[in-house]
Every structure is written in structure tokens, then in C-alpha cells.
Coordinates of C-alpha atoms and ligand atoms in Angstrom, one line a residue:
Chain A
M1141 CA -80.7 99.2 -6.0
P1142 CA -77.1 98.3 -5.1
S1143 CA -76.0 95.3 -5.9
S1144 CA -73.6 92.9 -4.7
T1145 CA -71.2 93.4 -8.0
D1146 CA -70.7 97.2 -6.5
T1147 CA -67.6 98.1 -7.1
A1148 CA -67.9 100.1 -3.2
V1149 CA -68.3 96.3 -1.5
P1150 CA -64.6 94.7 -0.8
V1151 CA -63.9 92.2 -3.7
H1152 CA -63.7 89.0 -1.7
T1153 CA -67.5 89.8 -0.9
R1154 CA -69.0 90.6 -4.0
R1155 CA -71.0 87.8 -5.2
D1156 CA -73.4 87.0 -8.9
R1157 CA -76.4 85.6 -7.3
F1158 CA -75.4 81.9 -5.6
D1159 CA -72.1 82.8 -7.8
P1160 CA -68.6 84.0 -6.8
A1161 CA -68.6 87.0 -8.8
G1162 CA -67.6 86.8 -12.4
E1163 CA -64.8 89.9 -11.6
L1164 CA -63.2 87.3 -8.2
R1165 CA -63.0 84.8 -10.9
L1166 CA -61.2 86.6 -12.7
M1167 CA -59.5 88.5 -11.3
A1168 CA -58.2 85.4 -9.4
G1169 CA -57.3 83.9 -13.2
G1170 CA -56.5 80.3 -12.4
E1171 CA -54.5 82.0 -9.8
P1172 CA -54.8 80.3 -5.8
V1173 CA -53.0 83.4 -4.5
T1174 CA -53.0 86.9 -5.8
R1175 CA -52.6 90.9 -4.7
I1176 CA -55.7 92.6 -3.7
D1177 CA -56.3 96.1 -2.4
G1178 CA -57.1 96.3 0.8
G1179 CA -58.6 99.8 1.1
P1180 CA -57.5 102.5 3.2
Q1181 CA -57.5 100.2 6.6
A1182 CA -55.0 98.0 5.5
G1183 CA -52.6 101.0 4.8
D1184 CA -49.5 100.0 3.4
V1185 CA -49.4 96.6 4.1
P1186 CA -49.5 94.5 1.6
V1187 CA -53.3 92.0 1.0
W1188 CA -53.4 88.7 -0.2
L1189 CA -56.3 86.9 -1.3
V1190 CA -56.5 83.0 -0.8
T1191 CA -59.5 81.5 -3.4
G1192 CA -57.6 77.9 -4.3
Y1193 CA -58.7 75.1 -1.6
A1194 CA -55.6 73.5 -0.5
E1195 CA -54.2 77.2 -0.2
V1196 CA -57.2 78.7 1.8
R1197 CA -57.1 75.0 3.6
Q1198 CA -53.2 75.2 4.6
V1199 CA -53.4 79.1 5.9
L1200 CA -56.6 78.4 8.0
G1201 CA -54.5 75.2 9.7
D1202 CA -51.2 76.6 10.7
H1203 CA -52.5 79.0 13.3
R1204 CA -48.5 79.2 14.5
R1205 CA -48.1 80.9 11.4
F1206 CA -50.8 82.7 10.3
S1207 CA -52.4 84.9 13.5
T1208 CA -56.3 86.5 13.7
R1209 CA -55.6 89.0 15.8
R1210 CA -57.1 91.6 14.9
R1211 CA -53.7 93.6 13.0
F1212 CA -56.2 94.3 10.2
G1213 CA -56.6 98.5 10.5
A1214 CA -55.4 98.0 14.2
R1215 CA -55.7 101.6 16.3
T1216 CA -54.5 99.5 19.4
A1217 CA -50.4 98.2 19.1
P1218 CA -50.9 94.2 18.0
D1219 CA -49.3 92.6 20.6
G1220 CA -50.8 95.4 23.1
P1221 CA -53.8 94.7 25.4
R1222 CA -57.1 93.7 23.6
P1223 CA -59.5 96.4 23.0
D1224 CA -62.8 95.7 26.2
E1225 CA -64.8 94.8 22.8
L1226 CA -63.0 92.0 22.0
V1227 CA -62.9 90.0 25.1
G1228 CA -63.8 86.8 24.7
Q1229 CA -64.3 86.8 21.6
L1230 CA -62.9 83.9 20.6
L1231 CA -62.1 84.6 17.0
D1232 CA -59.7 87.3 18.1
Y1233 CA -57.4 84.9 19.7
D1234 CA -54.8 82.7 19.3
P1235 CA -53.6 79.5 21.0
P1236 CA -52.8 78.7 23.5
E1237 CA -55.2 81.9 24.7
H1238 CA -57.9 80.6 22.4
T1239 CA -56.9 77.0 23.2
R1240 CA -58.0 77.9 26.9
L1241 CA -61.3 79.8 26.1
R1242 CA -62.7 77.3 23.3
Q1243 CA -62.1 74.8 26.0
F1244 CA -64.4 76.0 28.4
L1245 CA -67.5 76.1 25.3
T1246 CA -66.6 73.0 23.1
P1247 CA -68.4 70.6 25.7
E1248 CA -71.4 73.1 25.0
F1249 CA -71.7 72.8 21.8
T1250 CA -71.2 68.2 21.3
L1251 CA -73.8 66.6 19.2
R1252 CA -75.2 64.7 22.3
R1253 CA -76.1 68.9 23.7
M1254 CA -77.5 69.2 20.2
R1255 CA -79.4 65.6 20.2
R1256 CA -81.5 67.2 23.3
L1257 CA -81.6 70.9 22.2
E1258 CA -83.4 69.0 18.8
P1259 CA -87.0 68.9 20.3
G1260 CA -87.4 72.5 21.1
I1261 CA -86.2 73.4 17.7
T1262 CA -88.2 71.5 15.9
A1263 CA -91.4 72.7 17.6
L1264 CA -90.1 76.4 17.2
V1265 CA -90.0 76.0 13.2
T1266 CA -93.1 73.9 13.6
E1267 CA -94.8 76.9 15.6
H1268 CA -93.2 78.9 12.8
L1269 CA -94.9 76.8 10.5
D1270 CA -98.2 77.5 11.7
A1271 CA -98.6 81.7 12.2
M1272 CA -96.7 82.0 8.2
E1273 CA -100.1 79.6 7.4
R1274 CA -102.5 81.7 9.6
S1275 CA -101.4 84.8 7.9
G1276 CA -100.8 83.3 4.5
P1277 CA -100.9 83.3 2.3
P1278 CA -97.8 85.4 0.7
A1279 CA -95.1 86.0 3.1
D1280 CA -91.7 87.3 3.3
L1281 CA -90.4 84.2 4.0
M1282 CA -87.1 86.1 5.6
A1283 CA -89.0 87.9 8.4
A1284 CA -91.7 85.1 8.7
Y1285 CA -89.1 81.8 8.5
A1286 CA -85.7 82.2 8.1
S1287 CA -85.0 85.0 10.7
P1288 CA -86.8 84.5 13.5
V1289 CA -86.0 81.2 13.6
P1290 CA -82.3 80.8 14.2
G1291 CA -83.5 83.5 16.3
A1292 CA -85.2 82.1 18.3
A1293 CA -82.9 78.9 18.0
L1294 CA -80.2 80.7 19.4
C1295 CA -81.9 81.8 22.9
Q1296 CA -82.9 79.0 23.4
F1297 CA -79.6 77.6 23.5
I1298 CA -78.2 80.3 25.4
G1299 CA -80.9 80.8 27.9
V1300 CA -82.6 84.0 26.8
P1301 CA -85.5 84.0 29.0
R1302 CA -88.6 83.9 26.7
D1303 CA -90.0 87.5 27.9
D1304 CA -86.9 88.8 27.1
R1305 CA -86.6 87.5 23.5
A1306 CA -87.9 90.1 21.3
D1307 CA -86.3 92.9 23.2
F1308 CA -83.1 90.8 22.0
L1309 CA -83.1 89.8 18.9
R1310 CA -84.1 93.0 18.2
R1311 CA -80.8 94.4 20.0
C1312 CA -78.9 91.6 17.6
H1313 CA -81.1 92.8 14.5
A1314 CA -79.8 96.6 15.3
F1315 CA -76.1 95.0 15.7
L1316 CA -76.1 93.1 12.8
A1317 CA -77.3 95.4 10.4
A1318 CA -75.6 98.8 11.9
G1319 CA -73.1 97.8 9.0
R1320 CA -69.0 99.4 9.1
G1321 CA -70.4 102.4 9.9
R1322 CA -68.0 103.0 13.8
R1323 CA -70.3 104.8 15.8
R1324 CA -74.2 103.5 14.9
R1325 CA -72.3 100.1 15.7
A1326 CA -70.4 100.8 18.5
A1327 CA -74.1 102.2 19.8
A1328 CA -75.9 98.9 18.7
G1329 CA -72.5 96.9 20.5
E1330 CA -73.3 98.7 23.3
L1331 CA -77.2 98.5 23.7
L1332 CA -76.8 94.5 22.8
S1333 CA -73.7 93.8 25.8
R1334 CA -75.9 95.4 28.5
Y1335 CA -78.5 93.1 27.9
I1336 CA -75.9 90.7 27.9
A1337 CA -73.6 91.4 31.0
A1338 CA -77.2 91.4 32.8
L1339 CA -78.3 88.3 31.8
V1340 CA -74.3 87.2 32.6
A1341 CA -75.1 88.2 36.2
R1342 CA -78.2 86.6 36.6
R1343 CA -77.5 83.3 35.3
R1344 CA -74.2 84.0 37.5
E1345 CA -76.7 84.2 40.5
D1346 CA -79.3 81.5 39.3
P1347 CA -78.1 79.0 36.3
D1348 CA -80.4 77.5 33.8
D1349 CA -79.3 74.5 31.7
G1350 CA -78.4 76.4 29.3
F1351 CA -75.2 77.4 27.8
L1352 CA -74.2 80.4 30.1
G1353 CA -76.1 78.1 33.3
M1354 CA -73.6 75.6 31.9
L1355 CA -71.4 77.3 31.8
A1356 CA -71.2 79.8 35.1
R1357 CA -71.8 76.2 36.5
D1358 CA -69.3 74.4 35.4
H1359 CA -66.2 77.2 34.8
G1360 CA -68.0 79.8 36.7
D1361 CA -64.3 80.3 38.5
R1362 CA -62.3 80.7 35.6
I1363 CA -64.2 82.5 33.3
T1364 CA -65.1 86.0 33.8
D1365 CA -68.2 88.3 33.2
A1366 CA -66.4 90.0 30.1
E1367 CA -65.3 87.3 28.7
L1368 CA -68.8 85.4 28.8
R1369 CA -70.7 88.4 27.1
G1370 CA -67.7 88.6 24.7
V1371 CA -68.5 84.8 24.0
C1372 CA -72.7 86.1 23.7
V1373 CA -71.9 88.6 21.3
L1374 CA -69.8 86.2 19.0
L1375 CA -72.7 83.7 18.8
V1376 CA -74.4 86.4 17.7
L1377 CA -72.4 87.6 15.4
A1378 CA -71.5 84.2 14.6
G1379 CA -75.1 82.3 14.6
L1380 CA -77.3 84.1 13.4
D1381 CA -77.2 85.9 9.4
N1382 CA -75.4 83.0 8.7
V1383 CA -78.6 80.4 9.4
S1384 CA -81.0 83.0 7.7
G1385 CA -79.0 84.0 4.6
M1386 CA -78.6 79.3 4.4
L1387 CA -81.7 79.1 5.1
G1388 CA -83.2 82.6 2.5
L1389 CA -80.8 81.5 -0.5
G1390 CA -81.2 78.0 -0.2
T1391 CA -84.8 77.7 -0.6
L1392 CA -84.4 80.1 -3.3
L1393 CA -81.8 78.1 -5.3
L1394 CA -84.2 74.8 -4.4
L1395 CA -87.3 77.0 -6.2
G1396 CA -85.2 77.3 -9.3
H1397 CA -84.0 73.1 -9.1
P1398 CA -88.1 71.7 -8.7
G1399 CA -86.7 67.9 -8.8
Q1400 CA -83.8 68.4 -6.5
L1401 CA -86.1 70.1 -4.1
A1402 CA -89.0 66.8 -4.3
L1403 CA -86.1 65.2 -3.5
M1404 CA -85.0 67.8 0.2
R1405 CA -88.8 67.2 0.6
D1406 CA -90.0 63.4 0.4
D1407 CA -86.7 61.4 0.7
P1408 CA -85.8 61.7 4.5
A1409 CA -82.4 60.0 3.4
A1410 CA -81.3 62.4 1.2
V1411 CA -81.3 65.4 3.8
D1412 CA -77.9 65.1 5.1
G1413 CA -76.2 65.4 2.1
A1414 CA -78.4 67.6 1.1
V1415 CA -77.9 70.2 3.5
D1416 CA -73.7 69.8 2.8
E1417 CA -74.2 70.6 -0.4
L1418 CA -76.4 74.0 0.4
L1419 CA -73.2 75.0 2.3
R1420 CA -70.9 74.4 -0.3
Y1421 CA -72.6 75.8 -2.6
L1422 CA -73.6 78.7 -1.3
T1423 CA -70.4 79.4 1.0
V1424 CA -72.3 82.0 2.7
P1425 CA -69.9 83.5 4.6
H1426 CA -67.6 85.9 2.4
A1427 CA -64.1 85.0 4.0
P1428 CA -63.0 83.8 8.3
T1429 CA -60.9 86.7 10.1
P1430 CA -58.0 87.7 8.2
R1431 CA -55.1 86.6 9.6
T1432 CA -51.4 87.9 9.6
A1433 CA -49.0 86.2 8.4
L1434 CA -46.6 85.6 11.6
E1435 CA -42.9 84.8 9.8
D1436 CA -42.6 83.9 5.8
V1437 CA -44.1 81.8 4.4
E1438 CA -44.5 80.2 0.4
V1439 CA -48.7 79.5 -0.5
G1440 CA -49.8 78.7 -3.7
G1441 CA -46.1 79.9 -4.6
R1442 CA -46.1 83.3 -3.8
L1443 CA -44.0 84.2 -0.9
I1444 CA -46.0 86.3 2.2
R1445 CA -43.7 88.3 4.1
A1446 CA -44.4 88.4 8.1
G1447 CA -46.7 91.1 8.4
E1448 CA -48.5 90.8 5.5
H1449 CA -52.4 89.9 5.7
V1450 CA -54.0 86.8 3.9
V1451 CA -58.1 87.2 3.0
C1452 CA -59.7 84.0 2.3
S1453 CA -62.1 83.4 0.3
L1454 CA -64.0 81.0 1.3
P1455 CA -66.7 80.5 -1.5
M1456 CA -64.1 80.5 -4.1
A1457 CA -62.0 77.9 -2.3
N1458 CA -65.7 75.7 -2.3
R1459 CA -65.9 76.3 -5.9
D1460 CA -62.7 74.4 -7.1
G1461 CA -62.5 72.1 -8.9
A1462 CA -58.9 71.1 -5.9
L1463 CA -62.2 70.1 -3.8
L1464 CA -64.3 67.9 -5.8
A1465 CA -65.4 67.5 -9.7
E1466 CA -67.4 70.1 -11.6
P1467 CA -67.6 72.3 -8.5
D1468 CA -70.1 74.6 -9.9
R1469 CA -72.9 72.3 -10.6
F1470 CA -75.3 72.2 -7.3
D1471 CA -76.5 68.5 -6.8
I1472 CA -78.0 66.9 -3.9
T1473 CA -77.1 63.7 -4.8
R1474 CA -72.8 64.4 -4.5
E1475 CA -70.8 62.5 -1.7
P1476 CA -70.7 64.7 1.0
A1477 CA -67.2 67.3 0.1
A1478 CA -64.5 68.1 2.5
H1479 CA -65.2 71.5 2.2
V1480 CA -64.5 74.8 4.2
A1481 CA -68.1 76.4 4.5
F1482 CA -67.4 76.4 8.6
G1483 CA -63.6 77.4 8.1
H1484 CA -60.8 75.2 9.1
G1485 CA -58.6 74.8 11.4
V1486 CA -58.3 75.5 15.4
H1487 CA -61.3 77.9 14.2
H1488 CA -63.7 76.0 12.9
C1489 CA -67.2 76.6 13.6
L1490 CA -68.0 76.1 16.8
G1491 CA -71.0 75.9 16.3
A1492 CA -71.0 73.3 12.7
T1493 CA -73.1 71.0 14.4
M1494 CA -76.2 73.1 15.6
A1495 CA -76.0 75.1 12.3
R1496 CA -76.5 71.8 10.5
M1497 CA -79.3 70.6 13.1
E1498 CA -81.3 74.0 12.8
L1499 CA -81.5 73.6 8.6
R1500 CA -81.7 69.6 8.8
I1501 CA -84.9 70.0 10.1
A1502 CA -85.7 74.0 8.7
F1503 CA -85.5 73.0 4.9
P1504 CA -88.0 69.4 5.1
A1505 CA -90.6 71.2 7.6
L1506 CA -90.7 74.2 5.4
L1507 CA -91.2 72.5 2.1
R1508 CA -93.3 70.0 3.4
R1509 CA -95.4 72.3 5.3
F1510 CA -95.9 73.6 1.6
P1511 CA -96.0 72.0 -1.3
G1512 CA -97.0 73.9 -3.4
L1513 CA -94.2 76.7 -2.1
R1514 CA -93.4 79.2 -5.0
L1515 CA -92.0 83.1 -5.4
A1516 CA -94.2 85.6 -5.2
V1517 CA -92.7 88.1 -7.2
P1518 CA -90.3 87.2 -10.6
E1519 CA -87.1 85.8 -9.3
S1520 CA -85.3 89.8 -10.9
E1521 CA -86.7 91.5 -8.1
V1522 CA -85.4 89.0 -5.4
P1523 CA -82.9 91.6 -3.6
F1524 CA -79.7 89.9 -2.5
R1525 CA -77.9 91.3 0.6
V1526 CA -75.1 93.6 0.3
H1527 CA -72.7 94.9 2.7
A1528 CA -73.0 91.9 5.3
L1529 CA -71.1 89.5 6.9
A1530 CA -72.7 86.8 5.5
H1531 CA -74.0 86.4 1.9
G1532 CA -78.2 86.0 2.2
V1533 CA -81.4 87.6 0.4
D1534 CA -83.3 90.7 2.8
R1535 CA -86.4 89.5 1.4
L1536 CA -87.7 86.7 -0.3
P1537 CA -91.7 87.3 -1.2
V1538 CA -93.4 83.5 -1.0
T1539 CA -96.5 82.3 -2.5
W1540 CA -98.3 78.5 -1.9
Chain B
M784 CA -53.5 44.4 5.3
S785 CA -54.4 46.1 8.9
W786 CA -54.5 49.5 10.1
E787 CA -55.0 51.3 13.0
I788 CA -56.5 54.9 13.9
H789 CA -54.4 57.3 15.5
V790 CA -56.9 60.9 17.3
D791 CA -54.5 63.7 19.0
R792 CA -56.9 65.3 21.0
A793 CA -54.6 68.1 21.7
R794 CA -55.2 68.8 18.2
C795 CA -58.7 67.8 17.9
A796 CA -61.5 70.8 17.6
G797 CA -64.4 68.8 18.9
S798 CA -66.2 69.5 15.6
G799 CA -67.9 66.3 16.4
L800 CA -67.8 66.0 12.5
C801 CA -66.3 62.3 12.8
L802 CA -68.6 60.9 15.0
A803 CA -71.3 62.2 13.1
Q804 CA -69.9 59.9 10.1
V805 CA -68.9 56.8 11.5
P806 CA -70.9 57.0 15.2
A807 CA -69.3 52.9 15.7
V808 CA -65.2 54.5 16.0
F809 CA -65.9 58.1 17.3
D810 CA -67.2 59.3 19.7
Q811 CA -67.4 62.7 21.6
S812 CA -66.4 63.4 25.4
E813 CA -68.9 64.9 27.4
D814 CA -66.8 66.8 29.7
D815 CA -63.7 68.4 27.0
G816 CA -66.2 67.8 24.0
K817 CA -63.0 66.3 22.1
V818 CA -62.8 62.9 20.2
L819 CA -62.8 59.5 21.7
L820 CA -61.9 56.3 19.8
N821 CA -64.1 53.5 20.5
T822 CA -62.1 51.1 18.5
P823 CA -58.6 52.0 17.1
A824 CA -59.0 48.9 14.7
P825 CA -62.4 48.7 13.4
E826 CA -63.8 46.2 11.0
P827 CA -62.4 46.8 7.6
A828 CA -66.0 47.3 6.3
L829 CA -65.4 50.7 7.8
A830 CA -61.9 51.8 6.0
A831 CA -63.3 53.9 3.6
A832 CA -65.8 55.6 6.2
V833 CA -62.7 56.2 8.2
R834 CA -60.7 57.4 6.0
T835 CA -63.4 60.1 4.7
A836 CA -63.4 60.5 8.4
A837 CA -60.2 61.8 8.5
G838 CA -60.1 63.9 5.4
R839 CA -62.8 66.1 6.6
C840 CA -61.4 66.7 10.1
P841 CA -60.9 69.9 10.3
S842 CA -57.6 70.2 12.6
G843 CA -55.9 67.1 11.1
A844 CA -56.6 64.7 14.1
I845 CA -56.7 61.9 12.8
T846 CA -55.0 59.9 10.8
L847 CA -54.5 56.3 10.0
H848 CA -52.0 53.9 10.2
E849 CA -51.1 50.4 8.8
T850 CA -49.5 48.2 10.7
G851 CA -48.4 44.8 9.5
P852 CA -45.0 43.5 9.1
D853 CA -43.9 46.5 6.9
A854 CA -45.9 49.1 7.4
G855 CA -45.4 53.0 7.1
G856 CA -47.8 56.0 8.3
V857 CA -50.6 56.4 5.6
Ligands
LIG2870 C1 -74.3 77.6 7.9 C2 -74.4 78.5 9.8 C3 -72.5 78.9 10.2 C4 -72.1 79.0 8.9 C5 -71.1 79.0 7.9 C6 -70.4 79.0 10.2 C7 -69.4 79.9 9.2 C8 -68.5 79.6 10.4 C9 -66.9 79.9 9.5 C10 -66.5 79.9 8.6 C11 -66.2 80.3 11.3 C12 -64.3 80.4 11.3 C13 -64.2 81.6 11.3 C14 -63.1 82.0 11.0 O1 -61.4 81.1 11.0 O2 -62.4 83.0 11.4 C15 -66.7 80.3 12.2 C16 -66.3 80.6 13.4 C17 -67.2 80.3 14.3 N1 -68.8 80.1 14.5 FE1 -69.5 79.4 13.3 N2 -70.6 79.4 11.4 C18 -72.6 78.8 11.3 C19 -73.5 79.1 12.5 C20 -72.7 78.5 13.9 C21 -73.7 78.8 14.9 C22 -75.4 78.1 14.8 C23 -72.8 79.5 15.9 C24 -73.0 79.4 17.5 C25 -74.4 79.5 17.9 C26 -71.6 79.6 15.7 C27 -70.6 79.8 16.2 C28 -69.2 80.1 15.9 C29 -67.9 80.6 16.7 C30 -67.9 80.2 18.2 C31 -67.0 80.6 16.0 C32 -65.7 80.5 16.3 C33 -64.6 79.4 16.8 C34 -63.8 79.7 17.0 O3 -62.9 81.1 16.7 O4 -63.2 78.9 18.0 N3 -71.6 79.6 14.3 N4 -68.0 79.8 11.4
LIG2871 S1 -63.8 65.4 12.8 FE1 -61.8 66.2 14.5 S2 -62.1 67.9 15.0 FE2 -63.6 67.0 14.8 S3 -64.6 65.9 16.6 FE3 -63.4 64.8 14.9 S4 -61.1 64.6 15.4 FE4 -61.7 66.7 16.6

């Protein structure tokens, strides 16, 4: 079985169960910024790995000097036209282009909007727990709950019609599972894009009160079809595996900490802090979009030159003593820390409020429904995700 | 000591974090999703919460300023 410590896996994505991999820590060796082998994609261009908390905030907070435009392994000229498949993908935009596009989207992600979405999410969480209870025990928590709940939530948010949801999510998961193989990925992306393009056309004609419908109604003449499509593809890339990874990995972690599990289950006042600590401790995204320095910048005592690439390790930053004391201790009763699990700066996760809401609802609901929840296999047999954008487990066999 | 909050709406990334933490002080516009201030000078009891919110703001859009006679930025 491949493990996430395989050397074929880029070093910054390696994990040892819940922790950043030992060799990642060794390599960093207490240095906040180190050179890494960027692999064939980077060619001769130096690649820096940033693992310190303050240094990660410095890089992500400085969009003037660190660009996200896809220059890393880019086939097109850096300042040439954006390839079709990246149009609308906010993470490929720098201000002021980024500012223009993001301003249309932020109103759809406010706390008030999320509160309107909340009853629907609670309902679909209940629906999935009912189904799990009817057909188990045992169950694979990923297939029965952790993966379909964020999927259904995203469908509801975007405004994917009920009858289309199964088909849409199949296309999403095929795209997310296609991995790094360029051809397979392009084919799966094309299938997903085609569905989304049709939905965009439909919502232009007949806007509902979902994300796409609201955007089409409020900003229809200022945002293009290609941008709407790209934004939706980004929501799929950013909003599914991150949340399902959190739910699966978080449940596994809590099962190993029965006292904290009981606290999260029984004390509603503990839930917000618990979700934040789970986000920090697990930090499922390995890294944000690689940045490219636009001028020479000193970071953590090292000189990063214009044109060089920078990869930030979010899990390492969130385990830095500069962020909080005893960073390797998992403790849901901590004061919430200013962690970077959702990134930092202008690209700070647009879906953070939505993700937090999903986790706040889904964890306690699961733990309350099945107070006897436990693993159905020895812990060593739980397969951790490898080669995925977000850390997590592939399957989580549980019983109750 | 008296103090005042400034929010830089141009910088705000619309994360909604601050109003989730201190709803008495921060709000969020329905129009652009960005931060709004309910009051620039909340009661002293909220100072610690506001300071934490400023530290957690992902875009550094929240700053606190002393407004006493020999005030400097914080
Ligand atoms: C636990 C769940 C999640 C985590 C840990 C997470 C993490 C992140 C991180 C680290 C970034 C910054 C990437 C960078 O700087 O390159 C980001 C950006 C983004 N996320 Fe999330 N995310 C989560 C859930 C979601 C959800 C549910 C959605 C939407 C439905 C979403 C939508 C986005 C978007 C659109 C961006 C790009 C923002 C921009 O470029 O301005 N995320 N996310
Ligand atoms: S925390 Fe900062 S970025 Fe988020 S809404 Fe408040 S001011 Fe804006």
C-alpha cells in the first residue's frame, strides 16, 4: 500500500498520519525557509519551502511581491493570455484582476447567507445519518457521510437541481480523483465543465436563489460565462475534498481522544473551539497555490530572487511554536489560534464560513447519533490519502 | 486609555471572521461582503476580543489606535 511518506510524493505533501512527515520537519531543521527540489516542473528555477508561521503569513500576505499566476511549470508565457481552463479560477488571479472578480463573489459567502443555508445543511446531515443508521452497522464513514455531505451542501449552495446532483457529483469526483496525469485530468475536467456550462446557461435564463442564480441576476452583465464556469470549477476543487478530509480525519482523531470526543458531543459551547483546533491540528490542505516572487525579497533570513518559486507548508506553519505553545498537542479547549488552515491575505478561503458551518453541524450530529461510534478495523489498517490536494483518509470503516 | 478601531475596507477580504467573533462591534455588508463597523469605540470590556479579532483578520484590515492625549498607533 502506498503511504504518504513515499519518496515519489512531493516532500511538502508528505504526512505521517495526523502530523507533517518527519522528513519534512528534519529538512526544515528549525529553519523557516529552505530550498527544495521542485521536480521536473520547476526546471532550473529554484523552489523555496516556507515552513515558519510568521514567514508563511509574510508570503501569503504580500500579493504585490508574491504572485499566484500559474508560472510554476507554465507552458504559456507568464504574462500571456490565461489558458481557457484557468479563466475564472480566482487562485490564478493577482490584484487588481483578483479584486474585480472576488468582489462579485464575497456577498454570496457572508455569514447571513450562510445562516440562510444552515437549515438545509442540517436537513441533509440528518438525511445521511438516517440512511447510515438504516443500512448499518458497519459503514464506511467516508462513503456514507464524510464525502456525500459536503457534496450535497455544495450542490445546494451552487443551485444544482436535485435531479442532476448524483450526475454532477460523479463528474466532480472523477475530476478530483484524476490526479496529476494531464490527459485524464483534462478529460475529466472537460466533462465537469460541460455540465457547469449548461447550468450557467440555465441560470442566466432562469435565475434561482442559489450562488449561480444570484450572481447571474446581480452581476450578470459584468461577469462572463467562462468566468462563472471557472469559479464553479474552483468551488469543486476547493470545497469538497477539504471538507470531507476534515470530517474523516477529524473523526479518526477524535476516536483516539475519547475525552475530547465526549466534550464535543455533549457541550454545544465547546463546538466552535473544537472545529478551529481540528482545522489547525489537521490542516488538510498541504499548501496554497505556489507563489512566484516578482522582485527580490528577504524571507526568514533567506534571499528569494525575482522569478523564484515559493511553496508554503500550511501544516508546518500551524505546528510552529511561534503560533502557539505546545503546537503538537491536540486540545479542543485551547483559545482559538490565528491559524492559516484557510490561508492568509487576499486569497484567504472564500468558503471558510461555509466550511466552518458544515463542520460545526456535521461533527456533533454524527457523534450524537452514534454515541458508541468506533473503528471497525485496527487503526493501522485505515488508508490515508496519498496524491490528493487535501489530506484525509480514503476509507473509514466504523461500527456503533 | 481610550482607543478607536479602524477598518480598511479596501483591504478586507470579506472573511466574516471578525463579526463571527465580536458581533457587537463588526458587521458585514450585504452588498460587497466586506466589514462594517457598528461602533469605532466599543466599551473597554470588548478590548481583548477586538484585539484578538484584529490579530486573526486574514487581510490585516483591522487596526486599533489609542486616542488619548499622547496617542500613538498600536
Ligand atoms: C475545511 C475546508 C477548507 C479548507 C481547509 C480550505 C482552505 C483554503 C485555502 C488554504 C485557501 C487559500 C489558497 C491559496 O492561497 O492559494 C482557500 C481558498 C479558497 N477556498 Fe477554501 N477551504 C475549505 C473549504 C472551502 C469551501 C467549502 C469552499 C466553497 C464552497 C472554498 C472555496 C475557496 C475559494 C473560492 C478559494 C479561493 C479564494 C481566492 O483565490 O480569493 N473553500 N481555501
Ligand atoms: S476579519 Fe478582516 S478580512 Fe475578515 S471580514 Fe473582518 S476585516 Fe474583513
